[in-house]
GROMACS .gro file of C-alpha atoms in nm:
model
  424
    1UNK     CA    1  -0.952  -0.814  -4.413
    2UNK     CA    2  -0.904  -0.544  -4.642
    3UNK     CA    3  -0.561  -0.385  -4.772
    4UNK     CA    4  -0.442  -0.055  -4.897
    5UNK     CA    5  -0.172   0.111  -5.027
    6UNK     CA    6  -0.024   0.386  -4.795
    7UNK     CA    7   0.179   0.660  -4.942
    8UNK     CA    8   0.381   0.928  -4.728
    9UNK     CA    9   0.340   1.314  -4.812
   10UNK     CA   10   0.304   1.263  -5.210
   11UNK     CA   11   0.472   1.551  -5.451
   12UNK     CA   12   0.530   1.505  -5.791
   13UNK     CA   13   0.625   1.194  -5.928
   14UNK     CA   14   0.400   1.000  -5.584
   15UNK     CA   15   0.101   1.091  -5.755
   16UNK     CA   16   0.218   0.873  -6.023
   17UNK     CA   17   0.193   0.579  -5.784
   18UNK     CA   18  -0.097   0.655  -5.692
   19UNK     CA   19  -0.275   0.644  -6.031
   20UNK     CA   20  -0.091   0.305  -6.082
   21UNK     CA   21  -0.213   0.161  -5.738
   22UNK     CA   22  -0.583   0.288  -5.832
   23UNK     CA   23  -0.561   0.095  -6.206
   24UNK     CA   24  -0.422  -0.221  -6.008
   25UNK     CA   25  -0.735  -0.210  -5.789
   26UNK     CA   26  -0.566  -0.107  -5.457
   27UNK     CA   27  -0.738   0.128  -5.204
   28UNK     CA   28  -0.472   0.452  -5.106
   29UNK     CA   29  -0.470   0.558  -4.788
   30UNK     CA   30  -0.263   0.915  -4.764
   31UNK     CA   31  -0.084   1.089  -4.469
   32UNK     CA   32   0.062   1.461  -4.551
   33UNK     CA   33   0.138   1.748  -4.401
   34UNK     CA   34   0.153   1.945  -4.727
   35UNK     CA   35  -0.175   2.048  -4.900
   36UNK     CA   36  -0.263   1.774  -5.182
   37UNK     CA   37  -0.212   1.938  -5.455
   38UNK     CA   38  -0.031   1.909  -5.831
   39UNK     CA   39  -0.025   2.033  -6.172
   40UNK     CA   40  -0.178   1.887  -6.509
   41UNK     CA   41   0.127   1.613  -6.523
   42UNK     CA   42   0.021   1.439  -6.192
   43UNK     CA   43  -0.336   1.532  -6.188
   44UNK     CA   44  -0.500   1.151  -6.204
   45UNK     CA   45  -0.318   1.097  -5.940
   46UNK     CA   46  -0.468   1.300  -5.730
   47UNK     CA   47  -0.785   1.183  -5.810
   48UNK     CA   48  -0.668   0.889  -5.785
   49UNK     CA   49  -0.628   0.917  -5.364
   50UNK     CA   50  -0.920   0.726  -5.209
   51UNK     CA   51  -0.835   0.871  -4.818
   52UNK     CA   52  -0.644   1.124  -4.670
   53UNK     CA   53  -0.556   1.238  -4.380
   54UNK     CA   54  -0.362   1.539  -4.223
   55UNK     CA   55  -0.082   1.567  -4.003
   56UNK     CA   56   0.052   1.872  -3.789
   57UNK     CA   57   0.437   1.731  -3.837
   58UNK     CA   58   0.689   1.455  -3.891
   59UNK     CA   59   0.858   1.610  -3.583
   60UNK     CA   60   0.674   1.319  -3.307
   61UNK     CA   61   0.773   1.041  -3.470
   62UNK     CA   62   0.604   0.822  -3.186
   63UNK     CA   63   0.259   1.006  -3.178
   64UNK     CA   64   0.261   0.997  -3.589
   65UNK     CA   65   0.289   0.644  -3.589
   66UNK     CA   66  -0.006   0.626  -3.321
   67UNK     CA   67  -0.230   0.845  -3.554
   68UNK     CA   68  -0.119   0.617  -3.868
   69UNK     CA   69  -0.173   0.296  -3.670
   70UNK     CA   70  -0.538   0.419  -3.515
   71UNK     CA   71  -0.662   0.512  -3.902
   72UNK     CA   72  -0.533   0.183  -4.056
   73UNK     CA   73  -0.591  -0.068  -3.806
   74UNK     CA   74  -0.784  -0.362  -3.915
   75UNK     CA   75  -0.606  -0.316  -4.283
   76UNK     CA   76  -0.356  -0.541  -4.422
   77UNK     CA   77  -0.085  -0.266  -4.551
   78UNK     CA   78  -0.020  -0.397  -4.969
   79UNK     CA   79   0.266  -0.188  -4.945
   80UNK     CA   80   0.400   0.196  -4.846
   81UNK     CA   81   0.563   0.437  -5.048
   82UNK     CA   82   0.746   0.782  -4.937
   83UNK     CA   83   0.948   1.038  -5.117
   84UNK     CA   84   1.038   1.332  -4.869
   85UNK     CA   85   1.274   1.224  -4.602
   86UNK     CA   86   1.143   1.340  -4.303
   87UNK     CA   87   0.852   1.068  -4.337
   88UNK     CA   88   1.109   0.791  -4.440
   89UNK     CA   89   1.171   0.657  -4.091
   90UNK     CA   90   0.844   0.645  -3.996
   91UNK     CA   91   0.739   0.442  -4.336
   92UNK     CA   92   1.046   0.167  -4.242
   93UNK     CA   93   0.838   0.185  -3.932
   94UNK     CA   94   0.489   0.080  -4.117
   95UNK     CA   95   0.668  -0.149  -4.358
   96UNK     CA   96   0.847  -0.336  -4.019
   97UNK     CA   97   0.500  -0.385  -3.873
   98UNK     CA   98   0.347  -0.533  -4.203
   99UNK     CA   99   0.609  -0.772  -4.294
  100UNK     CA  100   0.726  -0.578  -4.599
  101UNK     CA  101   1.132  -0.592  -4.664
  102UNK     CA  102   1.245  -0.260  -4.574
  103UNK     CA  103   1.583  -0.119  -4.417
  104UNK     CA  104   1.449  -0.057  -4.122
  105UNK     CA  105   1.448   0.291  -3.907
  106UNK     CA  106   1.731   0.239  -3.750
  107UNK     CA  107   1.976   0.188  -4.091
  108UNK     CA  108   1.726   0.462  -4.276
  109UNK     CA  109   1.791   0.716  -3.989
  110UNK     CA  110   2.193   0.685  -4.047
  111UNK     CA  111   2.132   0.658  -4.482
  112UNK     CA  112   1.987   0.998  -4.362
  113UNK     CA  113   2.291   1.140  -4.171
  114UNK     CA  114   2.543   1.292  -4.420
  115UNK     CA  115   2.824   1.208  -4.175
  116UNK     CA  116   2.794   0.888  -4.089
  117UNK     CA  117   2.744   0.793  -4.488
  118UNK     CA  118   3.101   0.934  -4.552
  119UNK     CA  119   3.221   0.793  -4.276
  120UNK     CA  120   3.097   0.431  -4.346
  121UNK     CA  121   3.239   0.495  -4.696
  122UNK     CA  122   3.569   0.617  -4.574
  123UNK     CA  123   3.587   0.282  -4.335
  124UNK     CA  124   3.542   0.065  -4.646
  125UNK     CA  125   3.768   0.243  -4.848
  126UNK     CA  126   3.538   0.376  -5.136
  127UNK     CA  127   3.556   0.751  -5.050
  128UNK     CA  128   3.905   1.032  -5.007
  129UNK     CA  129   3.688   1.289  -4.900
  130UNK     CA  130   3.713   1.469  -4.555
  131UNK     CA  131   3.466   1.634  -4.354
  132UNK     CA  132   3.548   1.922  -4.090
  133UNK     CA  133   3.342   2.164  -3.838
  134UNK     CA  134   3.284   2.471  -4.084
  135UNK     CA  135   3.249   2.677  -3.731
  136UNK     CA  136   3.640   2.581  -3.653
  137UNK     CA  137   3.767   2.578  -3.982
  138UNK     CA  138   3.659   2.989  -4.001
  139UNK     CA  139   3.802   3.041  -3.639
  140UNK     CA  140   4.108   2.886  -3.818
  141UNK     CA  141   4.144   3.129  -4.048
  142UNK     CA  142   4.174   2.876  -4.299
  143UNK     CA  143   4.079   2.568  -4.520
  144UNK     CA  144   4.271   2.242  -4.431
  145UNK     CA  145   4.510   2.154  -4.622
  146UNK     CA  146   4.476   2.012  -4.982
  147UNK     CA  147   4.136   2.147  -4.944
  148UNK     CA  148   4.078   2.400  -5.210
  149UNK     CA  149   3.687   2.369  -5.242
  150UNK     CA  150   3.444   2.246  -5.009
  151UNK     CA  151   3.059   2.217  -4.946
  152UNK     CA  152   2.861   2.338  -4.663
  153UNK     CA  153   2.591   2.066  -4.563
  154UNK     CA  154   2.316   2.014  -4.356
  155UNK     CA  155   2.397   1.659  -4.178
  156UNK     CA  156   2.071   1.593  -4.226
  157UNK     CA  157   1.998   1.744  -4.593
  158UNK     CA  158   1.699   1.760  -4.813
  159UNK     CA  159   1.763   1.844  -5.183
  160UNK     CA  160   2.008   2.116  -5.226
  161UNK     CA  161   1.851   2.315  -4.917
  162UNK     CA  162   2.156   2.480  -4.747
  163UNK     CA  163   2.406   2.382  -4.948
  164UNK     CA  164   2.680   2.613  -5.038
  165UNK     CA  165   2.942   2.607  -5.278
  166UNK     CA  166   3.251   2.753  -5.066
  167UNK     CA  167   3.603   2.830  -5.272
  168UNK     CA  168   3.685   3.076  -5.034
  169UNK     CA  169   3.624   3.156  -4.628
  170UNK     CA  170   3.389   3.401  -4.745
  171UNK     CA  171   3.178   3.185  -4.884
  172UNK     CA  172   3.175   2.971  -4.626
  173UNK     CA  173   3.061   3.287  -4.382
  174UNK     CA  174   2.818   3.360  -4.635
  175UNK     CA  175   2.650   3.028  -4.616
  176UNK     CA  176   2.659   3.004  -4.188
  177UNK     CA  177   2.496   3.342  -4.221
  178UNK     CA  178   2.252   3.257  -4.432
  179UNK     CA  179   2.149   2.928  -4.162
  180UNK     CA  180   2.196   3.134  -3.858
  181UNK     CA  181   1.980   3.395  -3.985
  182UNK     CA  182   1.734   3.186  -4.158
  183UNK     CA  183   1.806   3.373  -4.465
  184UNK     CA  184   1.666   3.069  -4.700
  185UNK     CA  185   1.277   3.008  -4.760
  186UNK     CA  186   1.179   2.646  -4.731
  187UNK     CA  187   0.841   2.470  -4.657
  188UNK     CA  188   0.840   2.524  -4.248
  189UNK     CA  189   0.733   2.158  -4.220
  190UNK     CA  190   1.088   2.058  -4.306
  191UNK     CA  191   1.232   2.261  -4.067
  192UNK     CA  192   1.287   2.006  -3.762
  193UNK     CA  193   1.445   1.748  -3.982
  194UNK     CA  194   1.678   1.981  -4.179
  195UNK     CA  195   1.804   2.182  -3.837
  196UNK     CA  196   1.823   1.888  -3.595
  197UNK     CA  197   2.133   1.781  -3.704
  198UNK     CA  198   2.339   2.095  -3.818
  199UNK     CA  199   2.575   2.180  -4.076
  200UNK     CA  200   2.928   1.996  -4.146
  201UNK     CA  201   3.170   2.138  -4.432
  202UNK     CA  202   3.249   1.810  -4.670
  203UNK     CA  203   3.567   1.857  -4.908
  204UNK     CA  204   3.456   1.882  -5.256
  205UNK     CA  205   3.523   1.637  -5.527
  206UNK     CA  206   3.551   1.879  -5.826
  207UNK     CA  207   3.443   1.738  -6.188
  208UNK     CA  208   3.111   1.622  -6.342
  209UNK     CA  209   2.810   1.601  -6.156
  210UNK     CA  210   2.542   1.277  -6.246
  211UNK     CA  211   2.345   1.037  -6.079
  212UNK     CA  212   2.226   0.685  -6.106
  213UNK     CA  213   1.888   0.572  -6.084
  214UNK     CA  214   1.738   0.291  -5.982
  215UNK     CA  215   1.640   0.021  -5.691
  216UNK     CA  216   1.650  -0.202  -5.427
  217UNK     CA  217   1.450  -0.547  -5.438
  218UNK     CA  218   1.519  -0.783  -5.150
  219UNK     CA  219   1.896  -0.693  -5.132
  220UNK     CA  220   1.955  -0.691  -5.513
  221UNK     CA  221   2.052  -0.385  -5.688
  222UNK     CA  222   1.889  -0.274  -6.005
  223UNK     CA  223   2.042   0.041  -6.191
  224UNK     CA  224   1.856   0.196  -6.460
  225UNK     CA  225   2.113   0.434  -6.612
  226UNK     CA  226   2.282   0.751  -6.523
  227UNK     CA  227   2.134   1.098  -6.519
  228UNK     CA  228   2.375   1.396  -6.641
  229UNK     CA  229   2.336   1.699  -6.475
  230UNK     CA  230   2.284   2.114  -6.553
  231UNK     CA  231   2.401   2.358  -6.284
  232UNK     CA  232   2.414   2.718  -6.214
  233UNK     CA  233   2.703   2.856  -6.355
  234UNK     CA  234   2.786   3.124  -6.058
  235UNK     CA  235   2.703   2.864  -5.816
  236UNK     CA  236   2.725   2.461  -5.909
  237UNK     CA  237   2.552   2.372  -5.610
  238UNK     CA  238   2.189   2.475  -5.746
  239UNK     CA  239   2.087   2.213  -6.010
  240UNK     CA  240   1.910   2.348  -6.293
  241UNK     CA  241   1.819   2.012  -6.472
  242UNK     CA  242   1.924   1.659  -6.575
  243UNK     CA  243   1.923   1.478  -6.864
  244UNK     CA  244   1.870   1.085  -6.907
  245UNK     CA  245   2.013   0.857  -7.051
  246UNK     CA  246   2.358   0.993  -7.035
  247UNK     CA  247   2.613   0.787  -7.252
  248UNK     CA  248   2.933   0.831  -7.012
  249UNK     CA  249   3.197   0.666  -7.143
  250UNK     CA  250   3.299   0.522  -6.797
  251UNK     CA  251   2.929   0.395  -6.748
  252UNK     CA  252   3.068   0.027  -6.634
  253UNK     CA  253   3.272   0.138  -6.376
  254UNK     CA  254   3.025   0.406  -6.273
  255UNK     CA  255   2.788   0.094  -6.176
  256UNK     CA  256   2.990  -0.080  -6.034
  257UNK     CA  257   3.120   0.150  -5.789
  258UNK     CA  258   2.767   0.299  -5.685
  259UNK     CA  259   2.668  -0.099  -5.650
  260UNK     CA  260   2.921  -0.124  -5.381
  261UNK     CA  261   2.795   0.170  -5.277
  262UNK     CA  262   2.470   0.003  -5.172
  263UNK     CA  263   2.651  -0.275  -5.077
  264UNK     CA  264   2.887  -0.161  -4.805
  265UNK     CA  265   2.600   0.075  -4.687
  266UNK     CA  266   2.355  -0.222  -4.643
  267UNK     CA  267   2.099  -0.135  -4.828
  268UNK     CA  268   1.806  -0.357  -4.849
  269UNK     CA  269   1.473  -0.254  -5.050
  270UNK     CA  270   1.318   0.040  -5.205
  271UNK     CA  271   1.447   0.346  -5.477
  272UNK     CA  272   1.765   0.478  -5.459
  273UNK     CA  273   1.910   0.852  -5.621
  274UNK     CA  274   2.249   0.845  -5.613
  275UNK     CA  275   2.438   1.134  -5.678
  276UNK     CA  276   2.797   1.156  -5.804
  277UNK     CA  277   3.121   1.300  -5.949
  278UNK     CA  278   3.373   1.188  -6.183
  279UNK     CA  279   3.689   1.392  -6.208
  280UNK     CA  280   3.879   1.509  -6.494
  281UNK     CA  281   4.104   1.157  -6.378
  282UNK     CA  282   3.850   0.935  -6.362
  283UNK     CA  283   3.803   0.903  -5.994
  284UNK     CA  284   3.421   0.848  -5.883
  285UNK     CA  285   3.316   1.029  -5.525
  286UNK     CA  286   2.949   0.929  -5.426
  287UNK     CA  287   2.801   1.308  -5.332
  288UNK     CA  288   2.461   1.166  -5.172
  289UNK     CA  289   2.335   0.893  -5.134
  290UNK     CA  290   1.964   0.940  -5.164
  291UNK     CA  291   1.676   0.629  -5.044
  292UNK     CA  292   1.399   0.735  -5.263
  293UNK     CA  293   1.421   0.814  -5.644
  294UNK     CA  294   1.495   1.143  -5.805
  295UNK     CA  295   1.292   1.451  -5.758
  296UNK     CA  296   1.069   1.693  -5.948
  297UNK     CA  297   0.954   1.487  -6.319
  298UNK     CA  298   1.296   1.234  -6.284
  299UNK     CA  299   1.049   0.964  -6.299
  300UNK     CA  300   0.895   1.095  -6.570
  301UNK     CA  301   1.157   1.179  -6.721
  302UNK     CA  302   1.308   0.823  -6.684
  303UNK     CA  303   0.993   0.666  -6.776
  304UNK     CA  304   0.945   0.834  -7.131
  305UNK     CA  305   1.326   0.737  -7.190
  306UNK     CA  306   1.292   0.382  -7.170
  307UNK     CA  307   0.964   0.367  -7.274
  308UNK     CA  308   0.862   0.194  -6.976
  309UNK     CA  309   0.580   0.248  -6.715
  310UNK     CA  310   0.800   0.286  -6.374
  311UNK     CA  311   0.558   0.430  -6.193
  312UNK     CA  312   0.399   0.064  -6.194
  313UNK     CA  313   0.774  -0.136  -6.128
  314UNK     CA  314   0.776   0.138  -5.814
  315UNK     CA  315   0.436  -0.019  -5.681
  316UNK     CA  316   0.542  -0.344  -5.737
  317UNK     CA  317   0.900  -0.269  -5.541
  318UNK     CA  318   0.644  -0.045  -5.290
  319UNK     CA  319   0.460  -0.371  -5.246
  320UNK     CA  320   0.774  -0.622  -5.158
  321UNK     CA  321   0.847  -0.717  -5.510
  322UNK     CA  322   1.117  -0.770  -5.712
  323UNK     CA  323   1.054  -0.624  -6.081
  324UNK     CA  324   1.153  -0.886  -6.355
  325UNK     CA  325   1.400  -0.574  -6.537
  326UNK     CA  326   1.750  -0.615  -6.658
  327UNK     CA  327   2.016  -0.361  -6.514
  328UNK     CA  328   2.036  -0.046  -6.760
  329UNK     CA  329   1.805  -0.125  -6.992
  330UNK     CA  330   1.752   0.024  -7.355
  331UNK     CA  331   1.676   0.352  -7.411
  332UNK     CA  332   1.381   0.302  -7.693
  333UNK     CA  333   1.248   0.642  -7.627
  334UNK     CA  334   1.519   0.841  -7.665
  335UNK     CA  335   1.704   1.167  -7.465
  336UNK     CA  336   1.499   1.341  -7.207
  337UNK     CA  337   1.587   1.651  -7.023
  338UNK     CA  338   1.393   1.826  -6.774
  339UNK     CA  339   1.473   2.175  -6.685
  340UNK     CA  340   1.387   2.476  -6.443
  341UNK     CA  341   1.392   2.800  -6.430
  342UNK     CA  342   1.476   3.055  -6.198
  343UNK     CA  343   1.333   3.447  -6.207
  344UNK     CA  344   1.574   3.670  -6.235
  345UNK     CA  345   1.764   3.833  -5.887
  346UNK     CA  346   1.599   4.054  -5.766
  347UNK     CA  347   1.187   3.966  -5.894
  348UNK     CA  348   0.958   4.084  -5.647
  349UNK     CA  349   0.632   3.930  -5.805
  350UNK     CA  350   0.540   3.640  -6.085
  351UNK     CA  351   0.340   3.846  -6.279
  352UNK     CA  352   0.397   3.559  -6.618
  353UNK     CA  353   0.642   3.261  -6.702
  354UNK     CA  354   0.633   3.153  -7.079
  355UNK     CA  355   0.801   2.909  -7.228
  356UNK     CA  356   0.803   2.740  -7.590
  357UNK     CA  357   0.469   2.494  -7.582
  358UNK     CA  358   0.599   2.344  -7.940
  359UNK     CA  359   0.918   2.224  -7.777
  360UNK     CA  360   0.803   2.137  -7.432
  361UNK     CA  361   0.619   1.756  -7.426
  362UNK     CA  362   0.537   1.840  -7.001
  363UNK     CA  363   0.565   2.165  -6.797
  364UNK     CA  364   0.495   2.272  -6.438
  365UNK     CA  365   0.460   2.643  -6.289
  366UNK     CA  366   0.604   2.573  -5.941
  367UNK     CA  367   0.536   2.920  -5.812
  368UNK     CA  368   0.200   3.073  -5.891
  369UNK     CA  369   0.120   3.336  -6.120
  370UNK     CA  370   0.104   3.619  -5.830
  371UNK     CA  371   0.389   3.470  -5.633
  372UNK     CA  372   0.595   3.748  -5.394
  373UNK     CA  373   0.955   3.613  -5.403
  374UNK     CA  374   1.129   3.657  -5.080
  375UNK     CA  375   1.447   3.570  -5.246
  376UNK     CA  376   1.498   3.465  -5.612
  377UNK     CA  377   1.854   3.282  -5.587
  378UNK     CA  378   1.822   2.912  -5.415
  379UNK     CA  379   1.696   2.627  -5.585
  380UNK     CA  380   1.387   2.615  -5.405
  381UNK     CA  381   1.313   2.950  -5.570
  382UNK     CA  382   1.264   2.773  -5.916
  383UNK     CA  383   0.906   2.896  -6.079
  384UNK     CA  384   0.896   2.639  -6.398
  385UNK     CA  385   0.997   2.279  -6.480
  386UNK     CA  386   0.983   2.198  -6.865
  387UNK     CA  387   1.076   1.841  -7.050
  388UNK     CA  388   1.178   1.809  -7.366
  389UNK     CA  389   1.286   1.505  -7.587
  390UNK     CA  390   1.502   1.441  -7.877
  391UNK     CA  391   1.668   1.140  -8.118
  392UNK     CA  392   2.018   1.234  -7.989
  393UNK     CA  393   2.181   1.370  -7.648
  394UNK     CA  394   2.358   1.613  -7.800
  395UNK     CA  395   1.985   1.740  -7.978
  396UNK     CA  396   1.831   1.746  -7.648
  397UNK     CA  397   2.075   1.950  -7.499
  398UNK     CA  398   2.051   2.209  -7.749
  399UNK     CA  399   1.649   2.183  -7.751
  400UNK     CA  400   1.661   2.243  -7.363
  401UNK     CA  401   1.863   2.505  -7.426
  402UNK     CA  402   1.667   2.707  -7.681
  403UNK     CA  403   1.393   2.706  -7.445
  404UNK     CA  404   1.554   2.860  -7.136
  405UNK     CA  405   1.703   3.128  -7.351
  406UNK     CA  406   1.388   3.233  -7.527
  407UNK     CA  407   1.144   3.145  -7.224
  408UNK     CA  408   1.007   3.470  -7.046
  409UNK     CA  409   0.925   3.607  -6.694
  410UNK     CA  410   0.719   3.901  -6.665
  411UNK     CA  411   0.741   3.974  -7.051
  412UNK     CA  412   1.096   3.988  -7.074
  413UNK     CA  413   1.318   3.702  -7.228
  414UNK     CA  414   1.588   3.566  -6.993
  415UNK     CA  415   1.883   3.523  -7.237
  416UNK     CA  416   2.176   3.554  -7.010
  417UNK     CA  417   2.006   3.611  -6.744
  418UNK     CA  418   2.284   3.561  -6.476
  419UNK     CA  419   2.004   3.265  -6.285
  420UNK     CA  420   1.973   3.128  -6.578
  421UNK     CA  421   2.313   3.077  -6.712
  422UNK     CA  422   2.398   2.690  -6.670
  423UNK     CA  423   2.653   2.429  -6.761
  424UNK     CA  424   2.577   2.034  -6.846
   0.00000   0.00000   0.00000
């Protein structure tokens, strides 16, 4: 019987998987809705894919897994591997059926559900943090009190897609308006998952936002270090970047809170991104708990710190296994940050995006040169990613810096541009 390596609607860092399944020998087999397609960074990857085949949707969950099922059968599945999380419940689904260790659909369809994360949280005592109907708390007139900031969610989230920032009640109309209306541009294909579950208004935990990567191997818990983070200035709900390692001086009892984390949530095998703030106290609030590993170039970035070829330990987890890696290991390649860039409001067309090439070691236009922006102001809107490495943190801070001031859209330098002012 023959096996292969199956790999759910691959963007960025999948690829990477991909070329790492190819150099171990495996045959991929590729199900997407999105066209197949990546820049110079992920490119052997893509040539890596050995067969591909479309789908309409992740809507039918019951008729995908028939198509999947009909153009595998006769294949012993190595292992599976999905990033985007309307395809995750359906790849618990494929890993069930081939014996792989997986959480299964039914635990990956509530690790999906905002609500019932902070809820199972709350129950176990490792979260303060309230959640409300954003419809009744306008009606109200009024935040709840002890509420002075709060974040407007979908319950079902993807990225930072519909998430709004909300000090005041007119920012929370602001950001219903912008769902009812359909104000935000997204890929359409995420559309079922992201609506299905509507929006719930979470009390913010104000202070630093991080994350920590890592995995899931057979119920054991493997961090890799944390992740700072670069925001928006006018609105810290749009990330702008993330650095790695990030030395926090509470990194102990950073891990060990986001290991109960997976704990009390029951995780059981595959990537996790979990996102985080610490307060000005000291207090850690989980802000998602995310079951694949960081978007955009995190793995990349992550790789080139530690000098170490994760792509590969992901196939290995991918494939059932349990990757022979201490927790947090050494940083022997230094600081990497990767950063994007916004146009600024009110771009009609990407005409040119330039950035320093003597500072940047990777880069990625993720609009095309020609682009018509229907808005220029949501994450999603981004047009460049950009890495760059240094000996220190504090030097590759700076270095990221330098580049988003000086870079260019459409011949003119973005200084201050107002979506491109940020805070780490």
């Amino acid at each position: 019987m023959s096996e292969c390596f199956v790999v759910f609607e691959p963007v960025n860092h999948m690829y990477k998987l991909i070329e790492a399944a190819r150099h171990a020998g495996i045959h991929t087999v590729v199900f997407h809705t999105l066209d197949l397609a990546t820049g110079p960074i992920y490119k052997a990857g893509l040539e890596s894919i050995d067969e591909s085949w479309r789908l309409d949707s992740w809507d039918d969950e019951e008729a995908t897994l028939r198509f999947v099922n009909a153009k595998l059968e006769g294949r012993r599945v190595r292992g599976t591997y999905g990033g985007v999380e309307p395809a995750l419940p359906l790849e618990t689904i494929v890993r069930r059926q081939a014996g792989l260790p997986t959480h299964g659909p039914e635990l990956m369809r509530n690790l999906l559900n905002k609500k019932w994360v902070r809820s199972r949280l709350r129950d176990a005592g490792l979260t303060r943090l309230r959640m409300f109907d954003p419809r009744a708390v306008l009606a109200e007139g009024r935040f709840p009190e002890g509420v002075s900031s709060a974040f407007l969610k979908p319950i079902q989230g993807l990225g930072s897609i519909h998430v709004t920032h909300c000090r005041t009640l007119e920012d929370l109309a602001r950001g219903l308006d912008v769902w009812d209306r359909e104000l935000q541009s997204y890929r359409p294909v995420f559309r079922h998952h992201l609506t299905s579950g509507g929006l719930f208004l979470e009390e913010g935990a104000m202070g630093e936002l991080m994350s920590v990567e890592g995995w899931v191997a057979n119920g054991s818990y493997t961090p890799l270090g944390i992740a700072s983070r670069t925001v928006l200035s006018r609105d810290v709900s749009i990330e702008m970047g993330a650095q790695f390692p990030y030395p926090h001086p509470l990194l102990a009892q950073i891990v060990e809170k986001i290991t109960a984390v997976h704990k009390v949530l029951g995780l059981v095998h595959g990537p996790t991104h979990a996102e985080l703030i610490v307060t000005p106290a000291g207090e850690i609030e989980l802000v998602e708990m995310n079951v694949r590993f960081g978007g955009y170039d995190f793995l990349l970035m992550v790789s080139e710190a530690l000098d170490l070829p994760l792509h590969e330990l992901l196939l290995e987890v991918a494939c059932g296994g349990a990757p022979a890696l201490q927790p947090l290991p050494p940083a022997r390649g230094g600081y990497v940050s990767m950063q994007m860039l916004l146009a600024p409001g009110g771009t009609e067309r990407l005409d040119a995006v330039e950035a320093d090439k003597d500072a940047i070691f990777a880069v990625t236009q993720t609009k095309p040169t020609g682009h018509v922006f229907a808005s220029t102001d949501f994450q999603n809107d981004q047009i460049l990613r950009y890495l760059v490495r240094d000996a220190s943190y504090e030097g590759v801070l700076k270095k990221a810096a330098a580049v988003r001031y000086n870079a260019r859209v459409n011949g003119k330098q973005l200084g201050n541009d107002p979506n491109n002012v940020v805070q780490n």
